Tab-separated table of C-alpha atoms in Angstrom:
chain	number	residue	atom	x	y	z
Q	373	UNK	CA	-4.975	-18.604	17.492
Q	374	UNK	CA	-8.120	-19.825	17.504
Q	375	UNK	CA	-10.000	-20.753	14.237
Q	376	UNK	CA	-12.736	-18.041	14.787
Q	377	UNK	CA	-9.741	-15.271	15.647
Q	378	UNK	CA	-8.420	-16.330	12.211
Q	379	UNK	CA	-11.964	-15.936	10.834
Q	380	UNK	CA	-12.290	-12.374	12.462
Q	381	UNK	CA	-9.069	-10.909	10.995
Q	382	UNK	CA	-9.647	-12.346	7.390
Q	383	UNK	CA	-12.769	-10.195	7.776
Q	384	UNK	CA	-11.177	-7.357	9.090
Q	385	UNK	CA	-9.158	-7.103	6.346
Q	386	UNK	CA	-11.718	-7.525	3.822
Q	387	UNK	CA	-14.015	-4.831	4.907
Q	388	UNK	CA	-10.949	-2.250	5.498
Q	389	UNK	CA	-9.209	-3.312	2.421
Q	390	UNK	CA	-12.821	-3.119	0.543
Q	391	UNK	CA	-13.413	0.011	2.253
Q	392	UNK	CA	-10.272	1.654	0.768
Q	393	UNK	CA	-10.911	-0.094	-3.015
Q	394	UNK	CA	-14.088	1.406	-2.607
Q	395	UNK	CA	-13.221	4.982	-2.118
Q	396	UNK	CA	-10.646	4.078	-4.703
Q	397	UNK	CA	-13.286	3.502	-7.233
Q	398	UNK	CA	-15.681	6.192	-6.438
Q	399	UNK	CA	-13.163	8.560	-7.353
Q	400	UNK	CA	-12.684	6.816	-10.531
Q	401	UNK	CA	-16.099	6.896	-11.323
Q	402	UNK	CA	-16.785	10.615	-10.428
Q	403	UNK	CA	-13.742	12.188	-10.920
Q	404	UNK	CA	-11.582	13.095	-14.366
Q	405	UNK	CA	-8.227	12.114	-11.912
Q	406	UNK	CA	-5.902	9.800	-13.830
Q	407	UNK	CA	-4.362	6.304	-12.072
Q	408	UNK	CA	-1.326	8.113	-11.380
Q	409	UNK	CA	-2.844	10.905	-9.937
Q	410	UNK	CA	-5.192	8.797	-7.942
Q	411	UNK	CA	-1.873	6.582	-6.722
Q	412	UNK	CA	-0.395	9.900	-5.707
Q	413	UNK	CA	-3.120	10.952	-3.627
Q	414	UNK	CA	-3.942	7.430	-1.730
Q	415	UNK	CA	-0.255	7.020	-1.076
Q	416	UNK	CA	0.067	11.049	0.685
Q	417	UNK	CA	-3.335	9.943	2.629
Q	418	UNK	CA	-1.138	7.187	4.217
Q	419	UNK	CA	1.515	9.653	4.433
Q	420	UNK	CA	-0.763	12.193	5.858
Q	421	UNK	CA	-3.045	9.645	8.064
Q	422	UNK	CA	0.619	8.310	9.667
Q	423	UNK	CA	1.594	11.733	10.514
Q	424	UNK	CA	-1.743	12.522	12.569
Q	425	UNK	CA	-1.357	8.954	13.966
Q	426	UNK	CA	-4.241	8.039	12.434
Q	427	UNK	CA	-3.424	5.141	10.288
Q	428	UNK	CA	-1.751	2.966	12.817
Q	429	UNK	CA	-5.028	2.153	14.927
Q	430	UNK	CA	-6.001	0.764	11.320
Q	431	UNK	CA	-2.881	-0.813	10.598
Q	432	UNK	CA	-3.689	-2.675	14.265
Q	433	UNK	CA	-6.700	-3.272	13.556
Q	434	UNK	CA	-7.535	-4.447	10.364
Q	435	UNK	CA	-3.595	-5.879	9.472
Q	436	UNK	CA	-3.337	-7.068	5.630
Q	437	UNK	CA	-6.563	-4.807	4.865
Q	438	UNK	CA	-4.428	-1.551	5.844
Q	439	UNK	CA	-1.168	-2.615	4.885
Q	440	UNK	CA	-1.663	-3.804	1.093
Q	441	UNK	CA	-3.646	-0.570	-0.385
Q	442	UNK	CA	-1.435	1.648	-1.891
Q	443	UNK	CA	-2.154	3.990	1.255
Q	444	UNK	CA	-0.486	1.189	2.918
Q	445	UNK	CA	2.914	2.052	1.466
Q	446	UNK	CA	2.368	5.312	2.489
Q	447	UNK	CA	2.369	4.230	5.923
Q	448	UNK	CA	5.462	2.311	5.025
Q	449	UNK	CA	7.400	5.261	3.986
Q	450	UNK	CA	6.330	7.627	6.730
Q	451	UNK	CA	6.968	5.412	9.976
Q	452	UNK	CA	10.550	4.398	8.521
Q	453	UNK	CA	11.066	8.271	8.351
Q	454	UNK	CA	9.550	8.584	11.824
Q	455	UNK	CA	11.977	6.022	13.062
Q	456	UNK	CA	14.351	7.330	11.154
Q	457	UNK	CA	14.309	10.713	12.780
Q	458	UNK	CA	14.246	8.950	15.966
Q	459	UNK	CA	18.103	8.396	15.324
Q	460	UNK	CA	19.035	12.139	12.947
Q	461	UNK	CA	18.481	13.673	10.317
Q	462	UNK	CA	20.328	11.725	7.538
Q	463	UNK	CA	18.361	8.581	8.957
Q	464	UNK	CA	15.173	10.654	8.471
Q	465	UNK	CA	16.155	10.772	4.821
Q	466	UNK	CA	16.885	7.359	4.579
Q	467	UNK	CA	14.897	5.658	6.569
Q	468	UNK	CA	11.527	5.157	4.770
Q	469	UNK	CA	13.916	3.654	1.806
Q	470	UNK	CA	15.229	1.467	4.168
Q	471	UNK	CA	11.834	0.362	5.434
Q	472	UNK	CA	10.716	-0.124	1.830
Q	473	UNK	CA	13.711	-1.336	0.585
Q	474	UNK	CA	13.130	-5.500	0.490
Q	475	UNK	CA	9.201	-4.886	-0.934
Q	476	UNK	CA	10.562	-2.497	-4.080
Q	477	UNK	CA	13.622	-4.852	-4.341
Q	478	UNK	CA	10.968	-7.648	-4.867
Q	479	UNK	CA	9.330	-5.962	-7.524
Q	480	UNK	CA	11.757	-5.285	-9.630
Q	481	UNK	CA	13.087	-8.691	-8.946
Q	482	UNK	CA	10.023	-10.294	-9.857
Q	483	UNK	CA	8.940	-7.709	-12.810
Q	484	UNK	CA	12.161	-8.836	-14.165
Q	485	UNK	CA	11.795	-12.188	-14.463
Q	486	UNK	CA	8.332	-12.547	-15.498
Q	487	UNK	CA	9.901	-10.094	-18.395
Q	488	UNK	CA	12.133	-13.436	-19.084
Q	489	UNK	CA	9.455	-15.290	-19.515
Q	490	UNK	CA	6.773	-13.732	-21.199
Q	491	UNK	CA	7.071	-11.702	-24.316
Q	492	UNK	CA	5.595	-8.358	-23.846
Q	493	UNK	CA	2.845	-7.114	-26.312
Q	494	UNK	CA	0.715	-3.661	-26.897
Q	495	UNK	CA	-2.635	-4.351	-25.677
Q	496	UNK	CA	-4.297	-3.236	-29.634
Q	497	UNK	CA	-1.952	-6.345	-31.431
């Protein structure tokens, strides 16, 4: 790859992945919606935009920029079901956990450690 390809995708991703924060925050700004509920609703879209095959064209596109969003994991979970259901319907069940499984595992992994480390605190202390 040459060093202008390189150049191209970082700014792919930044304008898709800006995009997205930016929608993200414009409904934070306007809206009464709590995180969660916001998180909820970006995560379906990926759900949703996977389903119309929407979201892989972006995926292809912009990479890193699609992928990392919390719309991202959306897409995640709804192509492992896709491929999933490729095979029957128990791997339709399972499938987006299986697709997911190594990114949650890391989490948990890593929230667990840093909990080793660091000594938790109530943000008014």
């Amino acid at each position: 790859m040459e060093f202008v390809d390189i150049i191209l995708a970082f700014l792919k991703a930044f304008a898709v992945g800006g995009l997205i924060c930016m929608i993200a925050q414009i409904v934070i700004n306007f809206t009464d919606l709590t995180a969660g509920k916001i998180l909820v609703i970006f995560m379906l879209a990926g759900i949703a935009l996977t389903a119309l095959g929407l979201y892989q064209p972006l995926v292809e596109f912009a990479g890193a920029g699609a992928t990392v969003p919390i719309s991202g994991f959306g897409y995640l979970l709804a192509n492992g079901a896709m491929r999933g259901a490729q095979e029957g319907l128990f791997e339709a069940l399972t499938g987006s956990l299986a697709a997911a499984s190594a990114g949650i595992s890391a989490a948990v992994i890593f929230s667990f450690i840093m909990a080793l480390i660091f000594k938790s605190h109530t943000k008014y202390n």
